[in-house]
Amino acid sequence: MGFLKNLFQKSDLNANQSEPSKEEIAAAGEFYMPLKGKIVPITEVPDPVFSQKMMGDGFAIIPENDVVRSPVDGKITNIFPTKHAISLESNEGREILIHVGLETVSLKGEGFTVLTKDGSNVKKGDKLLQVDFPGIAGKVPSTITSVVITNLGNGEHVVIENNKVSIVS
């Protein structure tokens, strides 16, 4: 198995090393979770687009709060017109999709308040969306929120361990 890497930082680490360095361990903890809640593997999302990794690898969060925050320092590349999803690019070049709930596109923006702008530079923890999860819960199959990295390199995949998310090569 390769090394744990910062989720949104590309690295050219030697795959033959046996343990990650202290710097890599520290970097792995720098990813800011976009929502508070239970982290689950992307394969557990009850939608094949996500669970079969058609858009990329990632993870999901069963939300416990109502504010979606930026997981990385970077730039907003797209706010979907229906406000249910936001795309970002990290300063390291990772492309990230945060998709709130399942079939939430059908709500046409109801229950979502955008707190940023397309093209804005963001820092880890900046507020992106406010979501009325109780208000949308009965209108969609699930409020599970997928976080997908759409441009992983060859051999890279997402690993969840001890409630932390990392990329392994």
PDB file of C-alpha atoms in Angstrom:
ATOM      1  CA  MET A   1       0.000   0.000   0.000  1.00  0.00           C
ATOM      2  CA  GLY A   2       1.239   3.496  -0.715  1.00  0.00           C
ATOM      3  CA  PHE A   3       1.264   6.471   1.577  1.00  0.00           C
ATOM      4  CA  LEU A   4      -1.415   8.568   3.080  1.00  0.00           C
ATOM      5  CA  LYS A   5      -1.391  11.897   1.345  1.00  0.00           C
ATOM      6  CA  ASN A   6      -3.188  15.112   1.954  1.00  0.00           C
ATOM      7  CA  LEU A   7      -6.516  14.581   0.223  1.00  0.00           C
ATOM      8  CA  PHE A   8      -6.041  17.533  -2.066  1.00  0.00           C
ATOM      9  CA  GLN A   9      -2.293  17.724  -2.424  1.00  0.00           C
ATOM     10  CA  LYS A  10      -0.589  15.779  -5.174  1.00  0.00           C
ATOM     11  CA  SER A  11       2.646  14.116  -4.172  1.00  0.00           C
ATOM     12  CA  ASP A  12       5.462  12.143  -5.775  1.00  0.00           C
ATOM     13  CA  LEU A  13       6.359  10.059  -2.732  1.00  0.00           C
ATOM     14  CA  ASN A  14       8.509   6.959  -3.048  1.00  0.00           C
ATOM     15  CA  ALA A  15       6.058   4.054  -2.992  1.00  0.00           C
ATOM     16  CA  ASN A  16       8.683   1.763  -1.396  1.00  0.00           C
ATOM     17  CA  GLN A  17       8.825   3.689   1.897  1.00  0.00           C
ATOM     18  CA  SER A  18       7.348   1.714   4.784  1.00  0.00           C
ATOM     19  CA  GLU A  19       5.868   4.549   6.863  1.00  0.00           C
ATOM     20  CA  PRO A  20       4.653   8.057   6.115  1.00  0.00           C
ATOM     21  CA  SER A  21       6.843  10.883   7.382  1.00  0.00           C
ATOM     22  CA  LYS A  22       5.734  13.200  10.202  1.00  0.00           C
ATOM     23  CA  GLU A  23       5.074  15.868   7.571  1.00  0.00           C
ATOM     24  CA  GLU A  24       2.763  13.525   5.638  1.00  0.00           C
ATOM     25  CA  ILE A  25       0.889  12.577   8.799  1.00  0.00           C
ATOM     26  CA  ALA A  26       0.390  16.251   9.623  1.00  0.00           C
ATOM     27  CA  ALA A  27      -0.705  17.013   6.046  1.00  0.00           C
ATOM     28  CA  ALA A  28      -3.268  14.206   6.108  1.00  0.00           C
ATOM     29  CA  GLY A  29      -5.071  15.977   8.948  1.00  0.00           C
ATOM     30  CA  GLU A  30      -5.270  19.341   7.181  1.00  0.00           C
ATOM     31  CA  PHE A  31      -8.350  18.536   5.093  1.00  0.00           C
ATOM     32  CA  TYR A  32     -11.355  20.425   6.436  1.00  0.00           C
ATOM     33  CA  MET A  33     -14.532  18.346   6.469  1.00  0.00           C
ATOM     34  CA  PRO A  34     -17.229  20.226   4.539  1.00  0.00           C
ATOM     35  CA  LEU A  35     -19.952  19.116   6.963  1.00  0.00           C
ATOM     36  CA  LYS A  36     -20.089  17.733  10.456  1.00  0.00           C
ATOM     37  CA  GLY A  37     -21.431  14.214  10.467  1.00  0.00           C
ATOM     38  CA  LYS A  38     -20.638  10.567   9.987  1.00  0.00           C
ATOM     39  CA  ILE A  39     -18.100   9.856   7.240  1.00  0.00           C
ATOM     40  CA  VAL A  40     -18.948   6.839   5.085  1.00  0.00           C
ATOM     41  CA  PRO A  41     -17.353   5.254   2.011  1.00  0.00           C
ATOM     42  CA  ILE A  42     -18.616   6.569  -1.329  1.00  0.00           C
ATOM     43  CA  THR A  43     -19.624   2.979  -2.126  1.00  0.00           C
ATOM     44  CA  GLU A  44     -22.361   3.267   0.538  1.00  0.00           C
ATOM     45  CA  VAL A  45     -24.138   6.151  -1.208  1.00  0.00           C
ATOM     46  CA  PRO A  46     -27.482   4.763  -2.452  1.00  0.00           C
ATOM     47  CA  ASP A  47     -26.972   6.095  -5.988  1.00  0.00           C
ATOM     48  CA  PRO A  48     -24.877   4.207  -8.565  1.00  0.00           C
ATOM     49  CA  VAL A  49     -23.411   7.412 -10.018  1.00  0.00           C
ATOM     50  CA  PHE A  50     -21.557   7.865  -6.725  1.00  0.00           C
ATOM     51  CA  SER A  51     -21.319   4.310  -5.339  1.00  0.00           C
ATOM     52  CA  GLN A  52     -19.852   2.964  -8.581  1.00  0.00           C
ATOM     53  CA  LYS A  53     -17.433   5.919  -8.705  1.00  0.00           C
ATOM     54  CA  MET A  54     -18.612   7.045 -12.144  1.00  0.00           C
ATOM     55  CA  MET A  55     -17.571  10.634 -11.383  1.00  0.00           C
ATOM     56  CA  GLY A  56     -14.496   9.735  -9.344  1.00  0.00           C
ATOM     57  CA  ASP A  57     -13.555   8.426  -5.927  1.00  0.00           C
ATOM     58  CA  GLY A  58     -14.452  10.118  -2.693  1.00  0.00           C
ATOM     59  CA  PHE A  59     -16.472   9.743   0.454  1.00  0.00           C
ATOM     60  CA  ALA A  60     -19.822  10.811   1.830  1.00  0.00           C
ATOM     61  CA  ILE A  61     -21.091  12.496   4.962  1.00  0.00           C
ATOM     62  CA  ILE A  62     -24.370  11.895   6.738  1.00  0.00           C
ATOM     63  CA  PRO A  63     -24.894  15.533   7.774  1.00  0.00           C
ATOM     64  CA  GLU A  64     -25.336  16.711  11.356  1.00  0.00           C
ATOM     65  CA  ASN A  65     -25.248  20.463  10.702  1.00  0.00           C
ATOM     66  CA  ASP A  66     -26.572  22.843   8.059  1.00  0.00           C
ATOM     67  CA  VAL A  67     -23.512  24.670   6.724  1.00  0.00           C
ATOM     68  CA  VAL A  68     -21.337  23.270   3.932  1.00  0.00           C
ATOM     69  CA  ARG A  69     -17.788  24.623   4.133  1.00  0.00           C
ATOM     70  CA  SER A  70     -14.811  24.567   1.806  1.00  0.00           C
ATOM     71  CA  PRO A  71     -12.607  21.534   2.407  1.00  0.00           C
ATOM     72  CA  VAL A  72      -9.597  23.209   0.758  1.00  0.00           C
ATOM     73  CA  ASP A  73      -7.919  26.446  -0.127  1.00  0.00           C
ATOM     74  CA  GLY A  74      -8.816  27.040  -3.750  1.00  0.00           C
ATOM     75  CA  LYS A  75     -11.404  28.462  -6.108  1.00  0.00           C
ATOM     76  CA  ILE A  76     -15.116  27.896  -6.732  1.00  0.00           C
ATOM     77  CA  THR A  77     -15.364  26.612 -10.303  1.00  0.00           C
ATOM     78  CA  ASN A  78     -19.121  26.025 -10.504  1.00  0.00           C
ATOM     79  CA  ILE A  79     -22.209  26.600  -8.419  1.00  0.00           C
ATOM     80  CA  PHE A  80     -24.995  24.540  -9.919  1.00  0.00           C
ATOM     81  CA  PRO A  81     -28.088  26.629 -10.821  1.00  0.00           C
ATOM     82  CA  THR A  82     -30.187  24.451  -8.511  1.00  0.00           C
ATOM     83  CA  LYS A  83     -27.725  25.189  -5.658  1.00  0.00           C
ATOM     84  CA  HIS A  84     -27.452  21.528  -4.640  1.00  0.00           C
ATOM     85  CA  ALA A  85     -23.818  21.116  -5.698  1.00  0.00           C
ATOM     86  CA  ILE A  86     -20.592  23.083  -5.848  1.00  0.00           C
ATOM     87  CA  SER A  87     -17.342  22.340  -7.668  1.00  0.00           C
ATOM     88  CA  LEU A  88     -13.982  23.591  -6.461  1.00  0.00           C
ATOM     89  CA  GLU A  89     -10.383  23.359  -7.552  1.00  0.00           C
ATOM     90  CA  SER A  90      -7.793  23.223  -4.795  1.00  0.00           C
ATOM     91  CA  ASN A  91      -4.621  25.278  -5.022  1.00  0.00           C
ATOM     92  CA  GLU A  92      -2.865  21.947  -5.652  1.00  0.00           C
ATOM     93  CA  GLY A  93      -5.071  21.206  -8.681  1.00  0.00           C
ATOM     94  CA  ARG A  94      -7.533  18.704  -7.179  1.00  0.00           C
ATOM     95  CA  GLU A  95     -11.029  19.004  -8.647  1.00  0.00           C
ATOM     96  CA  ILE A  96     -13.706  18.442  -6.011  1.00  0.00           C
ATOM     97  CA  LEU A  97     -17.463  18.096  -6.302  1.00  0.00           C
ATOM     98  CA  ILE A  98     -19.633  18.516  -3.207  1.00  0.00           C
ATOM     99  CA  HIS A  99     -23.083  17.119  -4.011  1.00  0.00           C
ATOM    100  CA  VAL A 100     -25.719  17.612  -1.301  1.00  0.00           C
ATOM    101  CA  GLY A 101     -28.312  14.856  -1.062  1.00  0.00           C
ATOM    102  CA  LEU A 102     -29.790  12.565  -3.678  1.00  0.00           C
ATOM    103  CA  GLU A 103     -32.172  13.811  -6.363  1.00  0.00           C
ATOM    104  CA  THR A 104     -31.893  17.296  -4.837  1.00  0.00           C
ATOM    105  CA  VAL A 105     -31.716  18.800  -8.320  1.00  0.00           C
ATOM    106  CA  SER A 106     -35.506  18.308  -8.368  1.00  0.00           C
ATOM    107  CA  LEU A 107     -35.874  20.867  -5.552  1.00  0.00           C
ATOM    108  CA  LYS A 108     -34.774  23.619  -7.960  1.00  0.00           C
ATOM    109  CA  GLY A 109     -32.877  25.451  -5.219  1.00  0.00           C
ATOM    110  CA  GLU A 110     -35.521  25.142  -2.507  1.00  0.00           C
ATOM    111  CA  GLY A 111     -33.823  24.646   0.859  1.00  0.00           C
ATOM    112  CA  PHE A 112     -30.417  25.888  -0.319  1.00  0.00           C
ATOM    113  CA  THR A 113     -28.804  29.280   0.271  1.00  0.00           C
ATOM    114  CA  VAL A 114     -25.536  29.960  -1.559  1.00  0.00           C
ATOM    115  CA  LEU A 115     -23.020  31.772   0.652  1.00  0.00           C
ATOM    116  CA  THR A 116     -20.270  32.286  -1.949  1.00  0.00           C
ATOM    117  CA  LYS A 117     -19.915  33.232  -5.619  1.00  0.00           C
ATOM    118  CA  ASP A 118     -18.762  31.421  -8.737  1.00  0.00           C
ATOM    119  CA  GLY A 119     -15.082  32.153  -9.295  1.00  0.00           C
ATOM    120  CA  SER A 120     -14.433  33.163  -5.681  1.00  0.00           C
ATOM    121  CA  ASN A 121     -11.207  32.213  -3.977  1.00  0.00           C
ATOM    122  CA  VAL A 122     -11.918  30.297  -0.782  1.00  0.00           C
ATOM    123  CA  LYS A 123      -9.999  29.087   2.248  1.00  0.00           C
ATOM    124  CA  LYS A 124     -10.534  25.889   4.223  1.00  0.00           C
ATOM    125  CA  GLY A 125     -13.595  26.335   6.394  1.00  0.00           C
ATOM    126  CA  ASP A 126     -15.187  29.170   4.395  1.00  0.00           C
ATOM    127  CA  LYS A 127     -18.971  28.869   4.236  1.00  0.00           C
ATOM    128  CA  LEU A 128     -20.277  27.759   0.829  1.00  0.00           C
ATOM    129  CA  LEU A 129     -23.916  26.721   1.339  1.00  0.00           C
ATOM    130  CA  GLN A 130     -26.556  26.715   4.012  1.00  0.00           C
ATOM    131  CA  VAL A 131     -28.936  23.775   3.713  1.00  0.00           C
ATOM    132  CA  ASP A 132     -32.318  23.286   5.358  1.00  0.00           C
ATOM    133  CA  PHE A 133     -31.783  19.551   5.869  1.00  0.00           C
ATOM    134  CA  PRO A 134     -34.990  19.045   7.904  1.00  0.00           C
ATOM    135  CA  GLY A 135     -36.940  20.901   5.204  1.00  0.00           C
ATOM    136  CA  ILE A 136     -35.590  18.845   2.308  1.00  0.00           C
ATOM    137  CA  ALA A 137     -35.392  15.469   4.101  1.00  0.00           C
ATOM    138  CA  GLY A 138     -38.946  14.396   3.251  1.00  0.00           C
ATOM    139  CA  LYS A 139     -38.688  15.574  -0.347  1.00  0.00           C
ATOM    140  CA  VAL A 140     -35.624  13.597  -1.466  1.00  0.00           C
ATOM    141  CA  PRO A 141     -34.477   9.986  -0.998  1.00  0.00           C
ATOM    142  CA  SER A 142     -31.490  10.981   1.161  1.00  0.00           C
ATOM    143  CA  THR A 143     -29.552  13.971   2.471  1.00  0.00           C
ATOM    144  CA  ILE A 144     -26.242  12.091   2.328  1.00  0.00           C
ATOM    145  CA  THR A 145     -23.630  14.450   0.902  1.00  0.00           C
ATOM    146  CA  SER A 146     -21.014  13.130  -1.513  1.00  0.00           C
ATOM    147  CA  VAL A 147     -17.541  14.624  -1.816  1.00  0.00           C
ATOM    148  CA  VAL A 148     -15.908  13.424  -5.034  1.00  0.00           C
ATOM    149  CA  ILE A 149     -12.386  14.021  -6.307  1.00  0.00           C
ATOM    150  CA  THR A 150     -12.851  13.922 -10.052  1.00  0.00           C
ATOM    151  CA  ASN A 151      -9.200  13.967 -11.132  1.00  0.00           C
ATOM    152  CA  LEU A 152      -7.273  11.409  -9.103  1.00  0.00           C
ATOM    153  CA  GLY A 153      -4.076  10.141 -10.675  1.00  0.00           C
ATOM    154  CA  ASN A 154      -3.506   6.576 -11.870  1.00  0.00           C
ATOM    155  CA  GLY A 155      -3.466   4.244  -8.889  1.00  0.00           C
ATOM    156  CA  GLU A 156      -4.767   6.845  -6.435  1.00  0.00           C
ATOM    157  CA  HIS A 157      -7.860   6.115  -4.398  1.00  0.00           C
ATOM    158  CA  VAL A 158      -9.600   7.466  -1.311  1.00  0.00           C
ATOM    159  CA  VAL A 159      -9.267   5.705   2.031  1.00  0.00           C
ATOM    160  CA  ILE A 160     -11.254   6.359   5.202  1.00  0.00           C
ATOM    161  CA  GLU A 161      -9.451   5.344   8.367  1.00  0.00           C
ATOM    162  CA  ASN A 162     -10.076   6.469  11.947  1.00  0.00           C
ATOM    163  CA  ASN A 163     -12.629   9.020  10.706  1.00  0.00           C
ATOM    164  CA  LYS A 164      -9.991  10.681   8.480  1.00  0.00           C
ATOM    165  CA  VAL A 165      -9.933  10.775   4.703  1.00  0.00           C
ATOM    166  CA  SER A 166      -6.739  10.372   2.690  1.00  0.00           C
ATOM    167  CA  ILE A 167      -5.553   9.532  -0.790  1.00  0.00           C
ATOM    168  CA  VAL A 168      -3.458   6.406  -1.135  1.00  0.00           C
ATOM    169  CA  SER A 169      -1.414   5.471  -4.166  1.00  0.00           C
TER     170      SER A 169
END
